XYZ file of C-alpha atoms in Angstrom:
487
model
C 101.495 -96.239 -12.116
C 103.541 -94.231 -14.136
C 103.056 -91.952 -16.683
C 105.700 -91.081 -19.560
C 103.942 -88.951 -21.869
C 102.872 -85.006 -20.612
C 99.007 -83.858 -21.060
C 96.917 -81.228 -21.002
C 93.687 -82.027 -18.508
C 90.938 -79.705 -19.769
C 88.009 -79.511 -16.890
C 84.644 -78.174 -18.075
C 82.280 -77.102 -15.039
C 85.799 -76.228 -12.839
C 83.955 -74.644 -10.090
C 80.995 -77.150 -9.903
C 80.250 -79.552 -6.541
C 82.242 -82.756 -8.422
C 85.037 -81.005 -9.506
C 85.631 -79.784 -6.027
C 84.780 -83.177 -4.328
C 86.181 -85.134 -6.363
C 88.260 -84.562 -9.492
C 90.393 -81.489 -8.372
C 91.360 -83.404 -5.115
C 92.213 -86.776 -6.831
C 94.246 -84.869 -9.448
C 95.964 -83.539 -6.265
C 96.455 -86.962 -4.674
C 98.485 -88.314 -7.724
C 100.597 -85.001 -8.079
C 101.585 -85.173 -4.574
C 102.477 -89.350 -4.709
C 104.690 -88.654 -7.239
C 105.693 -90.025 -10.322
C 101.653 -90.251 -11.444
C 101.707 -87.025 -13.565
C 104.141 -86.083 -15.536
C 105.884 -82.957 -14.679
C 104.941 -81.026 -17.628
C 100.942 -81.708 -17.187
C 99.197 -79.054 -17.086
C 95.621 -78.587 -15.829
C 93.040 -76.225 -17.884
C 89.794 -75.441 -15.785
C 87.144 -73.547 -17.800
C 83.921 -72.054 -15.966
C 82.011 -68.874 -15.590
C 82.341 -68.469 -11.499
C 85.367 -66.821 -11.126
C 86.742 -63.963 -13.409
C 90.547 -64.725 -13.249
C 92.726 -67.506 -12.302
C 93.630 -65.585 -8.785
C 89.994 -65.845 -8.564
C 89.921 -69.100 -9.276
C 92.699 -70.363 -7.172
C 91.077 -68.446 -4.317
C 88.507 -70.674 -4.998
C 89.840 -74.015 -5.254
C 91.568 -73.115 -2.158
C 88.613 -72.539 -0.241
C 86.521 -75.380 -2.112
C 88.892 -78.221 -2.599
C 91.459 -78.771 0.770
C 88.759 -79.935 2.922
C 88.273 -82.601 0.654
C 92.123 -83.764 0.121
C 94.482 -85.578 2.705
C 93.096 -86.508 5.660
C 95.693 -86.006 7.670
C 96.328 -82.466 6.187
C 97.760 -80.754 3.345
C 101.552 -80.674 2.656
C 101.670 -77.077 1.691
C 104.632 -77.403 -0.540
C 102.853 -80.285 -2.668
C 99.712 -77.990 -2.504
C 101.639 -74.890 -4.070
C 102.981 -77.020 -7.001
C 99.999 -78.556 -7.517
C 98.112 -74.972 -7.641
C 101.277 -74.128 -10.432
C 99.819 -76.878 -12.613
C 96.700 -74.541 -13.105
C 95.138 -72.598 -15.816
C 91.920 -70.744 -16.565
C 89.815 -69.439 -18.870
C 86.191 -67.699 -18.525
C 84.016 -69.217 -21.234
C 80.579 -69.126 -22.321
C 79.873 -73.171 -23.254
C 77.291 -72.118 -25.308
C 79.176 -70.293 -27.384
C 81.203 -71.499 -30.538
C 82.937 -68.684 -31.122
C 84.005 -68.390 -26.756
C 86.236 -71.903 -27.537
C 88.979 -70.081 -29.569
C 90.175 -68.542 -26.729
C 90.463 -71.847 -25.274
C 92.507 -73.190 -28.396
C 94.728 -70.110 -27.815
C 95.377 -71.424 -24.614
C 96.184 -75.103 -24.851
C 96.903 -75.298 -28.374
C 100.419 -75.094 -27.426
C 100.816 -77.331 -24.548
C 102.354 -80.528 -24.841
C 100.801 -84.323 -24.973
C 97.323 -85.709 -24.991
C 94.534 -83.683 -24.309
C 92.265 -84.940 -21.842
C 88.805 -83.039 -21.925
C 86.395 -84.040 -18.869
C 82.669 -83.079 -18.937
C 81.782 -82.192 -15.122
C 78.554 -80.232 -16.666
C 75.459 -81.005 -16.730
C 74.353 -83.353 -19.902
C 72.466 -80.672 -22.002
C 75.505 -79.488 -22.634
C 77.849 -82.639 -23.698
C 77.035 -82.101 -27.257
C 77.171 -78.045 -27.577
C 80.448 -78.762 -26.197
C 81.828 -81.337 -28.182
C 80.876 -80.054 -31.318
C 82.495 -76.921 -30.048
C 85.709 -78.314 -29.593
C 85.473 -79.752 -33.295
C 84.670 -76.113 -34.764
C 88.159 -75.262 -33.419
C 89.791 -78.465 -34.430
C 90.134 -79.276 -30.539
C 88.795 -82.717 -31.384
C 92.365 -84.458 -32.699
C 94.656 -86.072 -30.243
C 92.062 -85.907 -27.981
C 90.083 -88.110 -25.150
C 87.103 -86.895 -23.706
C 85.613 -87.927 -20.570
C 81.700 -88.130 -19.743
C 79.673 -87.953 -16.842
C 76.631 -89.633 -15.899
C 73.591 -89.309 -16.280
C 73.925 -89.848 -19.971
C 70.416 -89.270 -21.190
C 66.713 -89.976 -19.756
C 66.274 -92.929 -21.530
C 67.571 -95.253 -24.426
C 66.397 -92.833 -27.377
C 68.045 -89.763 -25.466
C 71.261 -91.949 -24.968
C 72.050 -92.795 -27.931
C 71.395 -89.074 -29.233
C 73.969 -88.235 -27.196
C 76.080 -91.179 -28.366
C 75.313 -90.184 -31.899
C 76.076 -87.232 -31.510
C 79.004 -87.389 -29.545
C 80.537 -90.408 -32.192
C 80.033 -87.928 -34.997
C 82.918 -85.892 -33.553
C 84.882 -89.012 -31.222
C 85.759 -92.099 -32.360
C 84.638 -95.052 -29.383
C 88.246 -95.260 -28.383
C 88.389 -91.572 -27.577
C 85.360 -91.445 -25.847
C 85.534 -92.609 -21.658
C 81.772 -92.791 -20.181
C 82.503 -92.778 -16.315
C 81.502 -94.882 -13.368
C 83.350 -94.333 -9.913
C 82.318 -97.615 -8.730
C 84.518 -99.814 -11.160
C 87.663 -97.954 -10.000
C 87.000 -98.767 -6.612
C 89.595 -101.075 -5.195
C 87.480 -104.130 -3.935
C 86.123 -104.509 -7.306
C 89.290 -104.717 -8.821
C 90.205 -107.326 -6.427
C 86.925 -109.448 -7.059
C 88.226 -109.904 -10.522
C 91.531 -110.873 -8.806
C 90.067 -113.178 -6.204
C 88.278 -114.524 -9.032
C 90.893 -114.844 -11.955
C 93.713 -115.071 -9.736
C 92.915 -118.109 -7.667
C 91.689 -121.444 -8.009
C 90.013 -121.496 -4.938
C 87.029 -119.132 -6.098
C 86.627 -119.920 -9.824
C 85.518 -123.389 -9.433
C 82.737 -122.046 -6.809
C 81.280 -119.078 -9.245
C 78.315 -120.787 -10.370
C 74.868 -121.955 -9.918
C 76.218 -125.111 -8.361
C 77.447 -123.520 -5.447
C 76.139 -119.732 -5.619
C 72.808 -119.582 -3.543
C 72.027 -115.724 -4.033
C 73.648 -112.764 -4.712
C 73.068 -109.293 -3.041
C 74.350 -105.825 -4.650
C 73.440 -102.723 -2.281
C 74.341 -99.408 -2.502
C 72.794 -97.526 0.509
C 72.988 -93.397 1.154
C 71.888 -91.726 4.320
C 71.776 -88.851 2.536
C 68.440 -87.968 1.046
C 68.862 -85.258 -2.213
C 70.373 -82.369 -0.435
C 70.473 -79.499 -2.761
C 69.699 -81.933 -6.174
C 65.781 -81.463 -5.439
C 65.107 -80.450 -8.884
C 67.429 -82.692 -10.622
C 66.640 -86.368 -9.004
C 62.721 -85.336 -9.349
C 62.874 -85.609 -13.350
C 65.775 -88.885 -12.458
C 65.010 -90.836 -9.944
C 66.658 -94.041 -7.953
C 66.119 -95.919 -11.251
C 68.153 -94.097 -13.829
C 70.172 -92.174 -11.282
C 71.958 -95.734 -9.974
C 70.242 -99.113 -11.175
C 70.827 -98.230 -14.614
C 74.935 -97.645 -14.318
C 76.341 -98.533 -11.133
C 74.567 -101.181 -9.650
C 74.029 -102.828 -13.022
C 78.255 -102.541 -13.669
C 78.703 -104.211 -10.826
C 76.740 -107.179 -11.957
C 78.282 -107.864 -14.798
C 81.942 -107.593 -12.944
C 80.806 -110.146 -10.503
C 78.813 -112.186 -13.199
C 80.834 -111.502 -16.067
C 83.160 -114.946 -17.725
C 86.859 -114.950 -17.548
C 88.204 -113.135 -20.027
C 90.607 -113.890 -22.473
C 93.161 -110.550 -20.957
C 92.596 -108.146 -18.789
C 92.536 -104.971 -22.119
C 89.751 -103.172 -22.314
C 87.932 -104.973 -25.270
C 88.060 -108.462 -23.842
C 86.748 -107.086 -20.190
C 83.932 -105.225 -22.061
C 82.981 -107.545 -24.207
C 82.758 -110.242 -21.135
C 80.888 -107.718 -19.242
C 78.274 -106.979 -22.202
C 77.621 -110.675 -22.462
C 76.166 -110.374 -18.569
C 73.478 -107.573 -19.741
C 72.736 -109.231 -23.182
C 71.905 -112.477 -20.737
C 69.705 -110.728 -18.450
C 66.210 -111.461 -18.187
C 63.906 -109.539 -18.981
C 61.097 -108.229 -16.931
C 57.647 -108.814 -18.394
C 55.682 -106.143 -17.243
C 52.720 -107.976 -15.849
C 55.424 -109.648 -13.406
C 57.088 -106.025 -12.239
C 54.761 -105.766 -8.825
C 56.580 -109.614 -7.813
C 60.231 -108.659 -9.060
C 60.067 -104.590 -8.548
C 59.872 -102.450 -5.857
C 60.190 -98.915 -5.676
C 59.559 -96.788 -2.497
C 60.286 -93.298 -1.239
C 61.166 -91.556 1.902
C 58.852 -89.879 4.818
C 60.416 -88.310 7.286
C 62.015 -89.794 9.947
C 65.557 -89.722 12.384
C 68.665 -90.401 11.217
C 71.319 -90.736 13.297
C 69.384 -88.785 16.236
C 68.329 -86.219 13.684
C 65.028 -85.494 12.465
C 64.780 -85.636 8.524
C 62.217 -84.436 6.089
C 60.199 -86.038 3.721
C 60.916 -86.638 0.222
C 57.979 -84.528 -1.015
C 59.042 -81.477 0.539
C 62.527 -81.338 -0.122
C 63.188 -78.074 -2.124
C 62.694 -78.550 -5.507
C 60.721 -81.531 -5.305
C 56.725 -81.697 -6.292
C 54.762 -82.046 -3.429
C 52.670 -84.849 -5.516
C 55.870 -86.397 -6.408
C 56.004 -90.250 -7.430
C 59.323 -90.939 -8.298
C 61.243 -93.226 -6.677
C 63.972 -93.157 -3.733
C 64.303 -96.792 -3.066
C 64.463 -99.404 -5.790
C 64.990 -103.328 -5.048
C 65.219 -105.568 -8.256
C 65.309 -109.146 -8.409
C 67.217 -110.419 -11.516
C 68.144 -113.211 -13.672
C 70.584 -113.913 -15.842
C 70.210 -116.288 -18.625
C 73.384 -118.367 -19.272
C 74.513 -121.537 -17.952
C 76.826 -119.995 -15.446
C 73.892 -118.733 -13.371
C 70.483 -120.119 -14.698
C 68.440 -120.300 -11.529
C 70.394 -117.333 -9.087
C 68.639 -115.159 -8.370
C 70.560 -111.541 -7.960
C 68.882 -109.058 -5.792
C 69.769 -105.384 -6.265
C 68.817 -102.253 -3.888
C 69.789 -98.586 -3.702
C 68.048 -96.145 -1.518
C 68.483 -92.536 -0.228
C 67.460 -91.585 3.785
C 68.556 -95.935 4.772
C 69.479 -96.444 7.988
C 73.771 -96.542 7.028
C 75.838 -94.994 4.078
C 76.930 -98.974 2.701
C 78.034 -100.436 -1.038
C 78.031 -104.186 -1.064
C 78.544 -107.118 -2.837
C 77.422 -110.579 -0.466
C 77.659 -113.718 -2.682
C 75.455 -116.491 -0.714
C 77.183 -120.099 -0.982
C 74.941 -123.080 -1.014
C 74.759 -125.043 2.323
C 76.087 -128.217 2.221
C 74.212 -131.492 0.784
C 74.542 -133.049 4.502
C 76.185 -132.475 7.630
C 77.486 -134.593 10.237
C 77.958 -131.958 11.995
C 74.475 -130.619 13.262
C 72.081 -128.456 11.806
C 73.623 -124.993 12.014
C 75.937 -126.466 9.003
C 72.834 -126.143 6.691
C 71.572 -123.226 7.366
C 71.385 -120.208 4.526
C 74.372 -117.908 4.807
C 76.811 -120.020 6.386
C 79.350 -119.463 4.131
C 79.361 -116.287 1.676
C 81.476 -113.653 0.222
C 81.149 -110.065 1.255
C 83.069 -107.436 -0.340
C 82.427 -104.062 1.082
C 82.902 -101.038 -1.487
C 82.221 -98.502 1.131
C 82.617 -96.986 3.678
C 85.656 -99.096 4.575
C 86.958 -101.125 1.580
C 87.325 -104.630 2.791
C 86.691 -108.468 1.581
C 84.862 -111.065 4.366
C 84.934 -114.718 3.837
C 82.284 -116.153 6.261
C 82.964 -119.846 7.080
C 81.813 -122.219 9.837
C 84.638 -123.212 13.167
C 84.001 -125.210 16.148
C 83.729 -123.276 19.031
C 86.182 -123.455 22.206
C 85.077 -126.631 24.637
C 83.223 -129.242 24.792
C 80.995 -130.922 21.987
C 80.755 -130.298 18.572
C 79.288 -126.615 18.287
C 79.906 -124.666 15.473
C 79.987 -120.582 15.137
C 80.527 -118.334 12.314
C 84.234 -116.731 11.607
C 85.875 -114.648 9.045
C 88.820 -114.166 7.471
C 89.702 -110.808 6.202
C 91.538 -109.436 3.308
C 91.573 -105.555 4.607
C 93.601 -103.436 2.414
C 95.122 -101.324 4.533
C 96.638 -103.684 6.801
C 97.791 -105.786 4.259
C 99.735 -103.517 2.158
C 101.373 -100.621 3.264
C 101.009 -98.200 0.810
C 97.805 -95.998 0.904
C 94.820 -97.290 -1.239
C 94.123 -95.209 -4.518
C 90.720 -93.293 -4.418
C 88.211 -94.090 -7.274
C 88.652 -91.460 -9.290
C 92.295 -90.995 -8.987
C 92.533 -94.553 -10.567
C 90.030 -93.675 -13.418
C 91.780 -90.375 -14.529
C 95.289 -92.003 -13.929
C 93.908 -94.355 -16.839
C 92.238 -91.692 -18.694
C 95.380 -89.820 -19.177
C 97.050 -93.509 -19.568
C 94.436 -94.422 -22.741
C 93.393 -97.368 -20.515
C 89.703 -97.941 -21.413
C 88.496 -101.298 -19.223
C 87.654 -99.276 -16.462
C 85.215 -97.647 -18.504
C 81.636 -98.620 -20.138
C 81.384 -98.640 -23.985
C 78.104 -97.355 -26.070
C 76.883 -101.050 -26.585
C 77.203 -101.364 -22.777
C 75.497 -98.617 -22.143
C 73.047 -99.672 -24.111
C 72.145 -102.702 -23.355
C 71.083 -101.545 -19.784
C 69.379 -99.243 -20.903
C 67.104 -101.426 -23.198
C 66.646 -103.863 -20.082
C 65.868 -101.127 -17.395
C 63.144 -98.990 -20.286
C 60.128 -102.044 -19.422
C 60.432 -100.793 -15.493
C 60.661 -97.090 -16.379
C 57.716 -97.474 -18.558
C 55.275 -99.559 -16.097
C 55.798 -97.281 -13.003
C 55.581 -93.643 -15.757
C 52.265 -95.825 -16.876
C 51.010 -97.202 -13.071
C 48.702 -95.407 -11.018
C 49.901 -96.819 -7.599
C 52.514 -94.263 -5.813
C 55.657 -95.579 -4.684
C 56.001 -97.356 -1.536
C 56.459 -95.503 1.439
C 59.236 -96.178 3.674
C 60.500 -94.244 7.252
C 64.163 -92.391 7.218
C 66.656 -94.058 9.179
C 65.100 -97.532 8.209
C 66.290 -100.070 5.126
C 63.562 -98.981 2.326
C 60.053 -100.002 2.464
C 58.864 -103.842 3.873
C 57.700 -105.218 0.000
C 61.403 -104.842 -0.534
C 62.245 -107.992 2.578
C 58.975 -109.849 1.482
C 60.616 -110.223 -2.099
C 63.813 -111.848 -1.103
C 61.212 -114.126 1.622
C 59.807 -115.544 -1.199
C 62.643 -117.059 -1.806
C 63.772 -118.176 1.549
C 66.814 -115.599 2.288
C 66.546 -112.210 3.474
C 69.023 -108.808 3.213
C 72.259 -109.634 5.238
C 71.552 -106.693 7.756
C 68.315 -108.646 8.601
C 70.075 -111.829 9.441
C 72.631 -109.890 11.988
């Protein structure tokens, strides 16, 4: 992946927790491959915690290297990288402050790259700063989630934020669609006959989406109390990942005819009456518990949290999309802080087969399915049915594996390196557009509404174990279960 053209990365909130977890050290992954950046790039990191750019590199040095290469640093890589960066000490909410950042980049070459690692009060201050001082020309600029509370407070932002962007400038972020197994589901899918025939109602039984944290909300107390498991991860990740796996083939792989495949998938999905939310909904939260041998705490007194708290932790969704690709699937989606593992999943369920000759364990659910693991080890299972060693005609469960770092030698490339690699590229597919964004939104507000409106708390569920039990008595309804129940 190589870049021609220079650029100027601009990082707003350069000394918050994702900019030291994440952005800084992918930025330093792609310097140090070479050939990803161009030479003349230069990175711009604006914040109020440090007074100087010693001060800041002090701080990146003590912040960031524990979160690069994991089998060390290469020092000289490390000091060239640390030459690529300058800093300013701005106010954000101040017009007038952004001058001095003009002064600084204004005369640095190629595009300028301006990435929003602050909280979302202050995506608009900011971009209409940047306009005040003419900063908004030859310009991309990158947004985190959450964007908004809900559909009205979305599209204010969007509003807002188009008023001063056009769409093609603007890149709304989500880590999990530059993670490497989901670019290879669209190549498993696109790429080879063997799958496409297979990706439909005919032969799809059930498909499972999880994303599972052991983690409960750490320091975020104060923030995921007014969010919640809903809007925090149903909402953007988990429902991006169902329209990747759900999505038609489109007619290229740019970013219009990916999007535009993708936005059919949420346009198509059911939606959720509210008197049918207690059969198709549930939403739990976490008591203490052990994880790992250690002894956790309850949701409710987590600092920052209410101690009469009722949002939401655990969420488990069953959904429908209405097309004639999948009429009759159902999809079930979870995501849960305190589980009993850190997992992201994708398990498509094959139908058994019509008959067998073969004996009964031919038929049963789950004989054959797909499972493409997203984290923490990226991988793709096909589960099939062998004969076992010996005598008779006894059949056992195998799998082939597609595991990336066996099969190619050089080193995967981290989600976020990937997305700001395409950023800085002007690649857009990667990213979700407004009437994406959108669209979720307006299917997800029914749910947000009933359980703002319902008296009944949220399910309870232990730490350490997979969410609360309403969550395995919806998928027993309809005769499967999660695949961690089956094993």
């Amino acid at each position: 992946m190589q870049i021609d053209s220079s650029f100027t990365f601009v990082l707003f909130g350069g000394t918050g927790d994702l900019s030291m977890r994440k952005i800084l050290p992918a930025l330093f992954e792609a310097h140090r491959a070479g050939g990803m950046l161009a030479d003349s790039g230069k990175i711009v990191a604006v914040a109020r915690h440090a007074s100087d750019r010693a001060d800041y590199i002090r701080w990146v040095n003590e912040h960031v290297k524990s979160h690069v290469s994991k089998n060390g640093v290469d020092e000289t890589a490390w000091a060239s990288f640390l030459a690529r960066i300058e800093f300013i000490n701005i106010d954000l909410s101040k017009a007038e402050d952004f001058v001095q950042l003009r002064e600084v980049i204004e005369g640095l070459p190629g595009i300028r790259v301006f990435y929003l690692a602050t909280g979302p009060s202050l995506f608009v201050p900011i971009c209409r700063a940047l306009a005040s001082v003419g900063l908004n020309e030859n310009a991309r600029i990158v947004l985190e989630k959450p964007l908004g509370y809900d559909l009205k407070s979305s599209n204010a932002i969007n509003d807002a934020v188009g008023e001063i962007f056009t769409e093609e400038q603007i890149y709304r972020i989500d880590h999990y669609l530059g993670k490497e197994p989901v670019q290879n589901l669209l190549a498993l899918r696109f790429g080879n006959a063997l799958f496409e025939p297979l990706w439909r109602r005919e032969w799809v039984e059930s498909i499972q989406i999880t994303i599972a944290e052991e983690l409960g909300v750490e320091a975020r107390g104060d923030f995921y109390d007014n969010t919640g498991a809903l809007r925090d991860m149903v909402q953007n990740h988990l429902l991006q990942l169902l329209s990747i796996v759900a999505m038609e083939p489109p007619h290229s792989m740019d970013s219009d005819s990916v999007r535009d495949e993708k936005l059919r998938v949420l346009r198509a999905l059911k939606p959720i009456d509210p008197r049918d939310i207690g059969k198709v909904a549930v939403r739990g939260q976490y008591h203490s518990g052990v994880i790992r041998g250690n002894a956790v705490p309850a949701y409710a007194t987590e600092p920052g949290v209410k101690p009469d708290s009722s949002t939401e932790t655990f969420v488990a969704l069953k959904v429908e999309i209405e097309n004639w690709r999948w009429a009759g699937v159902p999809f079930f989606l979870r995501t849960g802080k305190r589980l009993a593992d850190r997992v992201a999943e994708i398990v498509v369920n094959f139908r058994a087969v019509p008959h067998s000759a073969l004996g009964a364990s031919a038929l049963r659910a789950g004989a054959n399915r797909l499972v493409i693991r997203l984290q923490p080890n990226e991988t793709i299972r096909l589960y099939c049915l062998a004969k076992q060693p010996g005598e008779g005609m006894n059949l056992a469960s195998v799998h082939l594996d597609l595991a990336f770092d066996q099969f190619f030698r050089e080193g995967q490339m981290e989600a976020y390196q990937r997305l700001l690699l395409d950023v800085i590229n002007g690649r857009l597919a990667l990213f979700v557009r407004r009437d994406e964004q959108e669209a979720a939104w307006r299917w997800v507000e029914p749910i947000l509404n009933e359980w703002k409106a319902s008296i009944k708390p949220p399910k309870p569920y232990a730490s350490g174990t997979w969410g609360p039990a309403a969550s395995s008595a919806m998928l027993a309804q309809h005769g499967t279960c999660w695949l961690e129940e089956e094993n």
